[in-house]
C-alpha cells in the first residue's frame, strides 16, 4: 500500500475528479465569460458574432456604468471605514464581558444566517416612511420623515446600513476568535505593569489581531464588489438607477435585454476590478500585517 | 506490483465510467417513436412547462389539468408530464438556459414579446400558423401580435387584459362624484379627493412598468393608438410634441401631488393596499387586479365596493383608446415538428385549450379576460360580479386598442423608458429631457437592428 501511495499516478487518479469539476465549474466559465465578452451574443443564438472591444467601449462610455462603479466604491469605503472599526470595537467589548458572552455572540451572529430576502423585507418595514422604526426614532428628536428607499439621497445609505447590519456579526465572530486565541499572559502582564484597558486594547490586542482584520477587510472588499442581492431585494437598483452597482447594472442593461455578450463584458470588468483592488490592498497594506510573533 | 496495477486500473475504470455516464445523452437512450407514425399506441411522453404555482393560480392549474386529461385521452399512448416552475424563474433562467442548449420542453409558458420573438428568430419555436389554419381558429384571437414574427404565429395567449382605473365606488357615491368622461373631469375628481385629504391615485413605482401603465395610456390618447408602432420603424419619434404632451400630463399629476409621496419605494402590492385601506381612491392597473378586489381574504370589506372605468379621452366624445394586450401564453418547441405523434399531441392540446368553454372558464374562475374574441353578452353571462361587469363595459367601450409599449419597442428602449419615468417621478428630469434620452436609446436600438 505504501508503495502504491508513492506512485504519482495514484494521486493523479484521485485528484482527477475534483480537478475536472474545478475546470468545468470554475476555470471553463471564466474563459467562456472572457470569450463571450467580445461578442454580441444574445444568449440563445448559435450564430455568435465577434465585435472586438465594442462591449467594453459601450460600458466605459456609459455614465450609468460609472455611477454603478461609484456605488461599489461606496460599498468598499463603508465596509472599511465604518464597518471594520465597529467590528473591532464590538469584538473587544464582547471579548471582555464577564457574563452572557455566548448570548452576545449569538445575537450579533444571527443576522448573517438570515436570508437576504428576509432581511430586505425586515428593513423595508424599518425604513417605511409611514410607520417605520427609523423614522419613529428620528421623529422623537424632531426629524421630518425620510423617504429612505424612495429618495435617491438616502437610498444608497439605507442599503449600506442594512448590508452592514447583515454582515457585521459574522466578522465580529471571526475577530472575536482571534482575540480569544491571544495568550492571556500577555494581557495580564500588561495589566500588572499598569496598562489601562484602552492601552491594552490598542497596544496589545489590536496589533495581534491585525492579520484577521486584514482578512476581514479583504472579504469585505470582495463582498462589496459582487454585491447584488441586497440591492435587488431592497430597491431593484432604483430609484432611477441611483443604487445600481456593477452586478445590478449587468442585470438591468444586459441580461434582461438578451445582451449576454455585453453582460459577460460587465462580469469580466467586475472580475478584473476585484482582482486589482484586492491585489493593491495585499501589496500596499496587508503584507505588512502578515507575521505575528508573540 | 500486480496489486498496484490492479488498483490503478480499477481507479481509472471508475473515473472514466463516472465521466462517461455524466456525459451521456439521456435523450439518446429513448426511442423517439417519431418515425412510427401517429397511429402507433407505443407510449410516448411530452412535457408541459407551466407556471401555475401557488394558491393564487389554483384555478388555472385545474383548467390546465383538465386540458391535459382530455389531450391524453385523445392521443393513444400519450403521457403528459407537467413541469411547474415559478414564472420569473422560468422566464429569466430555466427557459433561457434550455433555449441556449436548443432543448426547450415540447410545450412551455412563454411571454410573447420580446421573448417569443427572440426564440422564434433562432428557429427554436414551432410555427403554429398551419395548425391554427387547420383547426380554424387563426382569426379567433383578439390579438396575436406579440407572438407573431415575420408573419408567422409562434405562440398563443392564454388570456387578455386591459388597463384602466379601479376606484372606490362608496367614496364616489358619498362625495357625489361620477365616472369621468374627459381627462379634465378626471383631474377635477383628483383635486376633490386631494382636497379631502385622501390620495387621488394609488401608485407604486419601484417597478417602472407600473407608472408606465399610466404614461403609456396618456401618450396614446394624445398622440394616437398607432404612435408606439412607429418608434421602431422611425416613422414616429418619442420627441414628437403630442407624445411629449402625454408624458407631461403624467409629470403634471406627479407635481400636483396626485400620487402618494415616496411612490418610488413602494412595491406593487402596496398600491392595492392603498385602495383597500381607503387611503387612496383610484388606481391605474391591469384588469387582472380584479381577482384581488373580489377576494375577501385580500380585499376584506372592500369586496363589492371597487368599480372600474377606462381612462377617459382628452375631449368628451373622442374615441376611447385603451391598452389591450395578451402577451403571456404557451409556445411549442420546433423539435415537435420532427415527430408526428408529438405534433398530433400538440394539435390536440391547442384544440382543447383554446376553446370558448376554456376561455370563459378562465374568465369566471380567475377573472382573466378572454384572449379569444367574444361578444359582450357572452362575457356578461359568465359573471354577474359588479366589478367584472364594469370591466366588460370597459372592453365594450374601446374604440381603438394598442398593445403595451414593451411589446412594440426593443428591450433597451424599455430600459431607457423605465429609467426615465422614475427620473420624472423623482423630479430629476422633465418630460422633454426624458423623451430625448428615450429617443436616443430608440435610435441606437434601431441602428443595431439594421
XYZ file of C-alpha atoms in Angstrom:
744
model
C 0.000 0.000 0.000
C 2.854 2.343 0.877
C 4.414 1.588 -2.477
C 1.148 2.361 -4.184
C 0.918 5.712 -2.422
C 4.390 6.594 -3.619
C 3.219 6.344 -7.223
C 2.271 9.824 -8.516
C -0.252 8.245 -10.911
C -2.399 7.148 -7.961
C -2.534 10.725 -6.719
C -3.437 11.972 -10.179
C -6.292 9.478 -10.402
C -7.699 10.583 -7.041
C -7.266 14.272 -7.779
C -8.684 13.988 -11.269
C -12.456 14.041 -10.414
C -12.115 17.165 -8.253
C -9.813 18.750 -10.807
C -12.287 18.083 -13.613
C -15.100 19.597 -11.550
C -12.873 22.610 -10.813
C -12.132 23.005 -14.503
C -15.760 22.545 -15.529
C -17.368 24.846 -12.989
C -14.677 27.473 -12.352
C -11.974 27.729 -14.991
C -14.149 26.946 -18.023
C -16.866 29.529 -17.138
C -14.183 32.196 -16.635
C -12.752 31.508 -20.066
C -16.169 31.400 -21.722
C -17.085 34.675 -20.000
C -13.933 36.267 -21.445
C -14.698 34.769 -24.841
C -18.366 35.835 -24.846
C -17.482 39.335 -23.727
C -16.100 40.028 -27.203
C -19.351 39.001 -28.898
C -22.832 40.376 -29.483
C -24.321 37.016 -28.420
C -27.945 37.184 -27.269
C -27.614 34.136 -25.017
C -29.644 31.941 -27.356
C -28.341 32.138 -30.891
C -25.949 29.621 -32.408
C -24.671 32.408 -34.612
C -22.163 34.233 -32.414
C -20.643 37.383 -33.883
C -17.345 38.728 -32.580
C -17.349 42.503 -32.181
C -13.945 43.107 -30.646
C -13.878 45.505 -27.729
C -17.238 47.148 -28.542
C -18.924 45.872 -25.370
C -16.141 47.260 -23.195
C -16.232 50.586 -25.055
C -20.027 50.759 -24.546
C -19.650 50.153 -20.818
C -16.787 52.588 -20.389
C -18.662 55.339 -22.254
C -21.852 54.824 -20.272
C -22.389 57.226 -17.365
C -24.741 54.721 -15.737
C -21.899 52.171 -15.572
C -19.602 54.613 -13.779
C -22.420 55.513 -11.393
C -22.637 51.798 -10.609
C -18.847 51.605 -10.110
C -19.087 54.611 -7.763
C -21.712 52.771 -5.718
C -19.381 49.766 -5.461
C -16.705 52.139 -4.177
C -19.197 53.441 -1.571
C -19.723 49.838 -0.507
C -15.964 49.358 -0.070
C -15.477 52.644 1.783
C -18.428 51.970 4.070
C -17.093 48.488 4.829
C -13.522 49.576 5.502
C -14.019 52.927 7.207
C -17.230 52.416 9.154
C -17.991 48.710 9.394
C -14.487 47.453 10.276
C -13.978 49.899 13.212
C -17.421 48.910 14.533
C -16.476 45.225 14.178
C -13.230 45.752 16.119
C -14.883 47.809 18.878
C -17.718 45.319 19.364
C -15.294 42.386 19.300
C -13.151 43.995 22.007
C -16.236 44.754 24.082
C -17.674 41.242 23.764
C -14.265 39.644 24.449
C -14.044 41.498 27.743
C -17.559 40.985 29.071
C -17.711 38.655 32.017
C -21.265 37.386 31.655
C -23.507 36.229 28.813
C -20.680 36.231 26.276
C -22.399 33.385 24.391
C -25.638 35.348 24.190
C -23.882 38.393 22.729
C -22.026 36.254 20.215
C -25.247 34.547 19.116
C -27.132 37.839 18.958
C -24.596 39.565 16.719
C -24.161 36.479 14.551
C -27.900 35.928 13.954
C -28.356 38.423 11.055
C -25.663 36.724 8.988
C -27.554 33.435 8.944
C -30.784 35.090 7.809
C -31.568 35.097 4.100
C -31.103 38.368 2.264
C -34.742 38.280 1.160
C -35.894 38.185 4.787
C -33.510 40.987 5.709
C -34.767 43.056 2.785
C -38.370 42.695 3.953
C -37.444 43.323 7.588
C -35.533 46.508 6.800
C -38.246 47.518 4.334
C -40.523 47.776 7.385
C -37.859 49.610 9.396
C -37.456 52.162 6.589
C -41.190 52.525 5.896
C -41.871 56.264 5.692
C -45.249 55.987 7.486
C -44.684 53.592 10.353
C -41.027 52.516 10.134
C -38.874 52.299 13.243
C -36.182 54.527 11.737
C -38.500 57.473 11.187
C -40.209 56.879 14.547
C -36.853 57.214 16.332
C -35.785 60.220 14.266
C -39.225 61.753 14.833
C -38.527 61.779 18.589
C -35.776 64.326 18.002
C -37.875 66.340 15.579
C -36.535 64.983 12.261
C -39.046 65.096 9.390
C -39.926 61.698 7.842
C -37.219 60.489 5.468
C -38.165 58.508 2.362
C -35.303 56.089 2.817
C -35.819 53.825 -0.182
C -37.587 56.309 -2.484
C -35.238 59.260 -2.228
C -32.013 58.964 -4.218
C -30.171 60.918 -1.495
C -30.929 58.280 1.115
C -31.457 55.010 -0.762
C -27.771 54.073 -1.010
C -27.133 54.885 2.653
C -30.149 52.781 3.612
C -28.734 49.814 1.697
C -25.243 50.244 3.166
C -26.649 50.276 6.700
C -28.693 47.138 6.012
C -25.788 45.330 4.390
C -23.531 46.347 7.280
C -26.072 45.056 9.791
C -26.267 41.743 7.970
C -22.526 41.013 7.865
C -21.047 42.815 10.890
C -21.904 39.945 13.248
C -20.227 37.373 11.020
C -16.960 39.321 11.056
C -17.271 40.046 14.795
C -17.262 36.306 15.473
C -14.128 35.931 13.320
C -12.306 38.750 15.094
C -13.527 37.528 18.465
C -11.997 34.117 17.798
C -8.674 35.834 17.060
C -8.877 37.912 20.262
C -9.694 34.887 22.401
C -6.757 32.974 20.941
C -4.237 35.558 22.203
C -2.356 34.119 25.212
C -3.876 35.581 28.403
C -0.410 36.083 29.906
C 0.313 38.992 27.578
C -2.744 40.887 28.752
C -2.171 40.021 32.383
C 1.474 41.108 32.221
C 0.475 44.449 30.713
C -2.190 44.892 33.373
C 0.361 44.191 36.107
C 2.649 46.776 34.538
C -0.152 49.297 34.960
C -1.561 49.452 31.392
C -5.180 50.636 31.251
C -7.903 48.740 29.414
C -7.722 51.106 26.431
C -3.922 50.838 26.329
C -4.058 47.042 26.413
C -6.669 47.004 23.667
C -4.794 49.373 21.373
C -1.181 48.409 22.140
C -1.512 44.656 22.655
C -4.735 43.152 21.353
C -5.155 45.257 18.225
C -1.652 44.663 16.784
C -2.016 40.930 17.457
C -5.335 40.661 15.579
C -4.228 42.732 12.579
C -3.894 39.638 10.323
C -7.517 38.697 10.915
C -8.656 42.314 10.457
C -6.756 42.250 7.203
C -8.715 39.147 6.159
C -11.968 40.843 7.201
C -11.114 43.837 5.010
C -10.267 41.547 2.093
C -13.545 39.680 2.434
C -15.425 42.980 2.757
C -13.846 44.290 -0.435
C -14.671 41.096 -2.336
C -18.223 41.146 -0.920
C -18.638 44.808 -1.845
C -17.542 44.206 -5.433
C -20.045 41.419 -6.007
C -22.946 42.919 -4.014
C -26.272 42.493 -5.800
C -28.841 40.518 -3.811
C -29.463 43.088 -1.081
C -29.941 45.805 -3.726
C -32.299 43.711 -5.818
C -34.386 42.912 -2.759
C -34.496 46.451 -1.359
C -34.575 48.885 -4.298
C -34.029 46.881 -7.505
C -31.299 49.422 -8.306
C -33.713 52.339 -8.049
C -34.917 54.943 -7.696
C -33.897 55.569 -11.314
C -30.696 53.533 -11.100
C -29.312 55.507 -8.146
C -28.453 52.345 -6.177
C -27.225 50.269 -9.102
C -23.882 48.550 -8.540
C -21.964 46.793 -11.299
C -23.773 43.483 -10.817
C -27.276 45.044 -10.918
C -26.191 47.218 -13.859
C -25.295 43.978 -15.642
C -28.758 42.551 -14.947
C -30.618 45.751 -15.894
C -28.744 46.653 -19.075
C -27.642 43.282 -20.351
C -29.211 40.085 -19.058
C -32.870 41.219 -19.124
C -32.337 42.612 -22.637
C -30.912 39.392 -24.115
C -27.446 41.030 -24.380
C -25.335 38.244 -22.945
C -22.186 39.366 -24.731
C -22.434 42.749 -23.045
C -23.371 41.087 -19.759
C -20.247 38.941 -19.905
C -18.088 42.005 -20.517
C -19.509 43.580 -17.329
C -18.855 40.322 -15.458
C -15.263 40.394 -16.702
C -14.900 44.023 -15.616
C -16.208 43.139 -12.138
C -13.695 40.273 -12.012
C -10.798 42.492 -13.123
C -11.710 45.397 -10.829
C -11.974 42.999 -7.881
C -8.577 41.492 -8.639
C -6.987 44.942 -8.999
C -8.451 46.244 -5.724
C -7.583 43.128 -3.730
C -4.062 42.894 -5.171
C -3.468 46.565 -4.409
C -4.698 46.014 -0.881
C -2.482 42.953 -0.467
C 0.618 44.634 -1.834
C 0.244 48.015 -0.175
C -1.322 47.209 3.176
C -1.984 43.601 4.077
C 1.515 42.182 3.612
C 2.896 44.255 6.478
C 0.497 42.587 8.894
C 1.033 39.012 7.915
C 3.579 37.923 10.508
C 2.908 37.922 14.206
C 5.476 36.920 16.761
C 4.499 36.540 20.368
C 3.232 -4.843 -8.178
C 0.223 -6.677 -9.630
C -1.976 -5.308 -6.843
C -0.801 -1.791 -7.545
C -1.566 -2.178 -11.229
C -4.998 -3.549 -10.435
C -5.737 -0.639 -8.077
C -4.675 1.818 -10.759
C -6.779 0.077 -13.383
C -9.834 -0.036 -11.130
C -9.463 3.633 -10.244
C -9.161 4.620 -13.892
C -12.168 2.480 -14.750
C -14.217 4.138 -12.008
C -13.272 7.673 -13.040
C -13.813 7.060 -16.734
C -17.166 5.319 -16.218
C -18.322 8.143 -13.925
C -17.328 10.687 -16.547
C -18.911 8.799 -19.406
C -22.169 8.362 -17.545
C -22.192 12.090 -16.739
C -21.632 12.994 -20.358
C -24.235 10.572 -21.656
C -27.226 11.915 -23.560
C -30.364 10.905 -21.729
C -32.415 11.529 -24.797
C -30.344 9.101 -26.821
C -31.468 6.163 -24.708
C -35.093 6.672 -25.536
C -36.703 5.527 -28.735
C -38.022 8.637 -30.453
C -41.203 6.966 -31.543
C -41.469 9.620 -34.186
C -40.942 7.530 -37.238
C -43.606 5.011 -36.421
C -46.449 7.277 -37.381
C -49.216 8.951 -35.460
C -51.308 5.812 -35.193
C -48.866 3.813 -33.016
C -50.021 3.014 -29.471
C -46.498 2.800 -28.120
C -46.204 5.068 -25.045
C -44.547 8.431 -25.550
C -44.223 11.499 -23.409
C -44.311 15.248 -23.814
C -43.545 17.844 -21.149
C -45.598 20.933 -20.463
C -43.714 23.641 -18.587
C -46.279 25.764 -16.802
C -46.136 28.480 -14.162
C -49.354 27.737 -12.280
C -47.632 27.609 -8.909
C -49.265 28.571 -5.608
C -52.696 29.232 -4.206
C -53.495 32.208 -6.435
C -53.119 30.062 -9.568
C -55.063 27.006 -8.425
C -57.976 27.648 -10.795
C -55.683 27.998 -13.772
C -53.874 24.789 -12.786
C -57.190 22.922 -12.548
C -58.053 24.171 -16.019
C -54.692 23.000 -17.356
C -55.133 19.584 -15.701
C -58.492 19.139 -17.435
C -56.982 20.013 -20.802
C -54.131 17.565 -20.149
C -56.575 14.750 -19.339
C -58.617 15.408 -22.481
C -55.478 15.507 -24.612
C -54.133 12.262 -23.159
C -57.454 10.552 -23.833
C -57.491 11.711 -27.432
C -53.926 10.696 -28.334
C -53.122 6.972 -27.935
C -50.002 6.291 -25.895
C -49.554 9.931 -24.843
C -48.352 10.714 -21.341
C -48.083 14.396 -20.469
C -45.582 15.365 -17.814
C -46.376 18.620 -16.044
C -43.351 20.653 -15.007
C -44.300 23.513 -12.670
C -41.819 26.382 -12.351
C -42.186 29.871 -10.921
C -42.963 32.360 -13.699
C -39.903 34.594 -13.181
C -37.547 31.620 -12.813
C -38.937 30.070 -15.981
C -38.751 33.308 -17.954
C -35.358 34.586 -16.849
C -33.401 31.409 -16.145
C -34.776 27.971 -16.916
C -36.342 28.507 -20.334
C -33.466 30.722 -21.479
C -30.947 28.058 -20.488
C -32.938 25.386 -22.306
C -33.236 27.602 -25.375
C -29.477 28.253 -25.318
C -28.969 24.471 -25.232
C -31.560 24.097 -28.027
C -33.727 21.792 -25.911
C -36.856 23.509 -24.603
C -39.749 21.351 -23.356
C -42.311 20.431 -26.007
C -44.832 22.921 -24.554
C -43.797 25.863 -22.406
C -45.118 29.015 -20.807
C -43.683 31.998 -22.669
C -44.048 35.748 -22.970
C -44.825 36.945 -26.473
C -42.641 39.989 -26.629
C -39.723 40.157 -26.668
C -39.083 36.520 -25.615
C -41.006 34.579 -28.267
C -39.593 36.933 -30.919
C -36.011 36.075 -29.924
C -36.644 32.327 -29.678
C -38.577 32.085 -32.936
C -35.909 34.091 -34.776
C -33.463 31.349 -33.803
C -35.811 28.659 -35.147
C -36.464 27.207 -31.710
C -40.253 27.592 -31.699
C -42.854 25.731 -33.698
C -44.647 27.717 -36.393
C -48.288 27.362 -35.404
C -49.764 29.079 -38.458
C -50.678 25.874 -40.358
C -52.056 24.230 -37.195
C -54.281 27.240 -36.429
C -55.488 27.290 -40.028
C -56.219 23.558 -39.879
C -58.132 23.959 -36.609
C -59.909 27.041 -37.959
C -59.042 29.269 -35.000
C -56.447 31.559 -36.559
C -58.781 34.563 -36.701
C -60.477 33.934 -33.391
C -57.945 35.757 -31.226
C -58.233 39.391 -30.131
C -54.565 39.846 -30.981
C -51.653 37.581 -31.804
C -49.227 40.446 -32.433
C -46.891 39.670 -29.512
C -46.473 36.100 -30.753
C -46.166 36.938 -34.439
C -42.737 37.074 -36.038
C -42.294 37.772 -39.745
C -45.931 36.912 -40.420
C -45.834 33.547 -38.633
C -47.509 32.747 -35.321
C -45.291 31.130 -32.697
C -47.405 31.128 -29.574
C -50.930 31.533 -28.237
C -52.002 33.839 -25.407
C -53.797 32.231 -22.534
C -55.739 35.336 -21.588
C -56.053 39.016 -22.278
C -56.120 42.196 -20.266
C -56.950 45.868 -20.468
C -55.644 48.734 -18.381
C -57.901 51.217 -16.669
C -58.860 52.809 -13.390
C -60.155 50.966 -10.349
C -61.995 53.258 -7.960
C -63.716 53.317 -4.588
C -67.426 53.302 -5.512
C -68.616 54.050 -1.975
C -66.434 57.122 -1.731
C -67.540 58.354 -5.153
C -71.196 57.937 -4.118
C -70.658 59.705 -0.790
C -68.962 62.686 -2.415
C -71.319 62.824 -5.383
C -68.527 62.010 -7.838
C -69.338 60.298 -11.123
C -67.289 58.350 -13.646
C -65.414 60.993 -15.679
C -65.914 61.425 -19.417
C -62.794 63.510 -20.054
C -59.293 63.793 -18.652
C -60.183 67.260 -17.333
C -63.087 65.755 -15.360
C -60.745 63.079 -14.019
C -58.385 65.818 -12.850
C -61.285 67.627 -11.148
C -62.090 64.425 -9.275
C -58.420 64.059 -8.329
C -58.408 67.644 -6.997
C -61.559 66.971 -4.958
C -60.044 63.811 -3.456
C -56.805 65.623 -2.667
C -58.727 68.489 -1.037
C -60.450 65.871 1.115
C -57.060 64.745 2.446
C -57.016 61.473 0.522
C -54.669 60.255 -2.196
C -56.248 60.527 -5.664
C -54.260 57.726 -7.334
C -52.606 54.746 -5.659
C -49.322 54.057 -7.395
C -46.148 52.085 -6.677
C -43.197 52.957 -8.853
C -40.419 50.746 -7.525
C -41.036 48.712 -10.686
C -41.204 51.203 -13.536
C -43.760 49.241 -15.567
C -46.405 50.201 -13.008
C -46.343 54.009 -13.511
C -45.686 53.392 -17.211
C -49.207 51.950 -17.491
C -50.486 55.485 -16.832
C -47.884 57.113 -19.104
C -48.497 54.639 -21.943
C -52.248 55.255 -21.920
C -51.768 59.032 -21.686
C -49.341 59.328 -24.606
C -51.599 57.063 -26.664
C -54.536 59.422 -26.046
C -52.517 62.493 -27.003
C -50.553 61.037 -29.930
C -52.893 58.247 -31.066
C -53.153 54.486 -30.620
C -50.781 53.837 -33.532
C -47.951 56.078 -32.382
C -45.997 53.431 -30.469
C -45.825 51.155 -33.537
C -43.814 53.844 -35.333
C -40.927 54.223 -32.887
C -39.214 51.055 -34.063
C -39.598 51.897 -37.743
C -38.576 55.521 -37.246
C -41.924 56.823 -38.543
C -42.626 58.455 -35.202
C -40.365 59.850 -32.532
C -40.545 59.932 -28.771
C -39.865 63.654 -29.007
C -42.979 64.320 -31.135
C -44.915 67.156 -29.444
C -48.021 65.032 -28.852
C -46.039 62.276 -27.143
C -44.314 64.904 -25.010
C -47.731 66.333 -24.102
C -48.901 62.920 -22.875
C -45.822 62.322 -20.709
C -46.021 65.916 -19.462
C -49.528 65.209 -18.230
C -48.178 62.385 -16.087
C -45.428 64.693 -14.805
C -48.080 67.318 -14.022
C -50.064 64.799 -11.973
C -46.923 63.914 -10.010
C -46.175 67.593 -9.368
C -49.771 68.266 -8.310
C -49.443 65.551 -5.669
C -51.985 63.106 -7.116
C -49.808 60.180 -6.039
C -48.506 59.286 -2.603
C -45.117 60.760 -1.747
C -42.369 58.158 -1.800
C -44.021 56.060 -4.547
C -40.580 55.173 -5.962
C -40.005 52.947 -2.941
C -43.367 51.157 -2.945
C -43.926 47.585 -4.140
C -46.796 46.596 -6.458
C -48.830 45.178 -3.565
C -48.568 48.486 -1.689
C -50.739 50.350 -4.176
C -53.514 47.784 -3.882
C -53.260 48.165 -0.119
C -53.643 51.934 -0.511
C -57.012 51.335 -2.186
C -58.098 48.559 0.174
C -57.214 50.588 3.273
C -59.142 53.604 1.942
C -56.006 55.739 1.786
C -56.290 56.216 -1.995
C -59.456 56.405 -4.083
C -58.376 55.475 -7.613
C -55.701 53.251 -9.132
C -54.470 52.629 -12.667
C -53.917 48.896 -13.084
C -54.498 45.972 -15.393
C -57.865 44.223 -15.427
C -56.138 41.244 -13.784
C -56.278 43.166 -10.482
C -59.991 42.276 -10.244
C -59.044 38.974 -8.601
C -57.610 40.886 -5.621
C -60.694 43.077 -5.176
C -63.067 40.107 -5.448
C -61.215 38.027 -2.867
C -62.351 38.606 0.740
C -59.037 37.244 2.019
C -57.181 40.042 0.226
C -59.680 42.897 -0.064
C -61.622 42.343 3.182
C -64.566 44.756 3.464
C -63.735 46.329 0.121
C -65.166 43.378 -1.813
C -68.046 44.756 -3.885
C -67.033 48.358 -3.269
C -64.498 48.704 -6.073
C -65.521 49.725 -9.589
C -63.661 50.144 -12.852
C -63.671 52.632 -15.730
C -61.452 53.285 -18.735
C -59.082 56.227 -18.648
C -61.274 58.859 -20.328
C -60.266 60.648 -23.557
C -58.971 64.217 -23.693
C -62.252 65.579 -25.119
C -65.746 64.313 -24.459
C -66.962 62.062 -27.233
C -63.474 61.278 -28.523
C -62.844 57.579 -29.140
C -61.773 55.518 -26.153
C -58.188 54.311 -26.621
C -57.007 51.652 -24.181
C -54.111 49.239 -23.826
C -55.445 45.781 -24.608
C -52.891 43.046 -24.623
C -52.338 39.303 -24.489
C -48.620 38.750 -24.001
C -48.437 35.590 -21.880
C -49.279 32.141 -23.129
C -47.830 28.901 -24.437
C -45.210 28.237 -27.053
C -44.064 24.933 -28.549
C -40.657 23.508 -29.331
C -39.652 23.449 -33.012
C -38.458 19.856 -32.477
C -42.115 18.763 -32.204
C -42.388 19.109 -35.999
C -39.943 16.192 -36.414
C -42.189 13.760 -34.545
C -45.697 13.209 -35.982
C -47.044 11.811 -32.709
C -45.819 14.766 -30.697
C -47.186 17.090 -33.352
C -50.542 15.374 -33.038
C -50.373 15.784 -29.252
C -49.633 19.492 -29.607
C -52.523 19.942 -32.047
C -54.849 18.183 -29.634
C -53.580 20.343 -26.745
C -54.279 23.510 -28.744
C -57.694 22.188 -29.769
C -58.635 21.536 -26.144
C -57.050 24.602 -24.569
C -58.231 27.386 -26.862
C -61.964 26.909 -26.844
C -64.777 29.279 -25.879
C -65.508 26.986 -22.933
C -61.981 27.199 -21.509
C -61.707 30.940 -22.125
C -64.999 31.532 -20.307
C -63.915 29.245 -17.505
C -60.730 31.320 -17.108
C -62.863 34.431 -17.008
C -65.335 33.039 -14.497
C -62.922 31.309 -12.141
C -59.887 33.526 -12.486
C -61.152 36.890 -13.764
C -58.826 36.716 -16.781
C -60.276 38.335 -19.889
C -60.528 36.002 -22.881
C -57.700 36.061 -25.390
C -60.202 34.907 -27.992
C -62.849 37.154 -29.477
C -66.062 37.039 -27.531
C -69.169 39.175 -27.591
C -70.150 41.233 -24.592
C -73.374 39.292 -23.946
C -71.449 36.031 -23.602
C -68.962 37.615 -21.218
C -71.764 39.230 -19.212
C -73.500 35.906 -18.843
C -70.354 34.388 -17.354
C -70.006 36.609 -14.336
C -72.552 38.779 -12.570
C -69.911 40.258 -10.301
C -70.323 44.084 -10.466
C -66.582 44.674 -10.883
C -66.394 42.189 -13.744
C -69.455 43.827 -15.285
C -67.621 47.183 -15.109
C -64.596 45.640 -16.826
C -66.768 44.081 -19.548
C -68.336 47.513 -20.077
C -64.822 48.957 -20.305
C -63.948 46.413 -23.003
C -67.107 47.214 -24.947
C -66.331 50.953 -24.929
C -62.889 50.561 -26.508
C -62.728 52.064 -29.961
C -59.003 51.650 -30.547
C -56.678 49.412 -28.611
C -52.931 49.022 -28.612
C -50.509 46.524 -27.082
C -48.331 47.572 -24.151
C -45.301 49.593 -25.286
C -42.848 46.852 -24.296
C -44.323 44.597 -26.967
C -43.536 47.218 -29.615
C -40.116 48.596 -28.715
C -36.747 46.995 -28.121
C -35.647 45.930 -24.646
C -33.065 48.746 -24.475
C -35.783 51.315 -25.143
C -37.883 49.748 -22.404
C -34.915 50.135 -20.035
C -34.466 53.803 -21.026
C -38.201 54.456 -20.555
C -38.206 52.721 -17.179
C -35.251 54.773 -16.031
C -36.767 57.947 -17.487
C -40.184 57.695 -15.838
C -38.552 57.123 -12.453
C -36.396 60.203 -13.063
C -39.509 62.237 -13.922
C -41.318 60.998 -10.810
C -38.234 61.736 -8.705
C -38.068 65.268 -10.120
C -34.650 64.708 -11.697
C -35.764 65.285 -15.271
C -38.702 66.851 -17.068
C -40.736 65.062 -19.727
C -38.888 66.651 -22.671
C -35.417 65.689 -21.469
C -36.584 62.201 -20.535
C -38.024 61.647 -24.001
C -34.854 62.964 -25.653
C -32.949 60.247 -23.778
C -35.509 57.624 -24.790
C -35.333 58.744 -28.422
C -31.527 58.424 -28.296
C -31.907 54.855 -26.974
C -34.522 54.179 -29.677
C -32.206 55.373 -32.447
C -29.327 53.286 -31.092
C -31.575 50.197 -30.890
C -32.945 50.783 -34.407
C -29.414 51.208 -35.767
C -28.279 47.994 -34.066
C -31.035 46.061 -35.832
C -30.112 47.272 -39.298
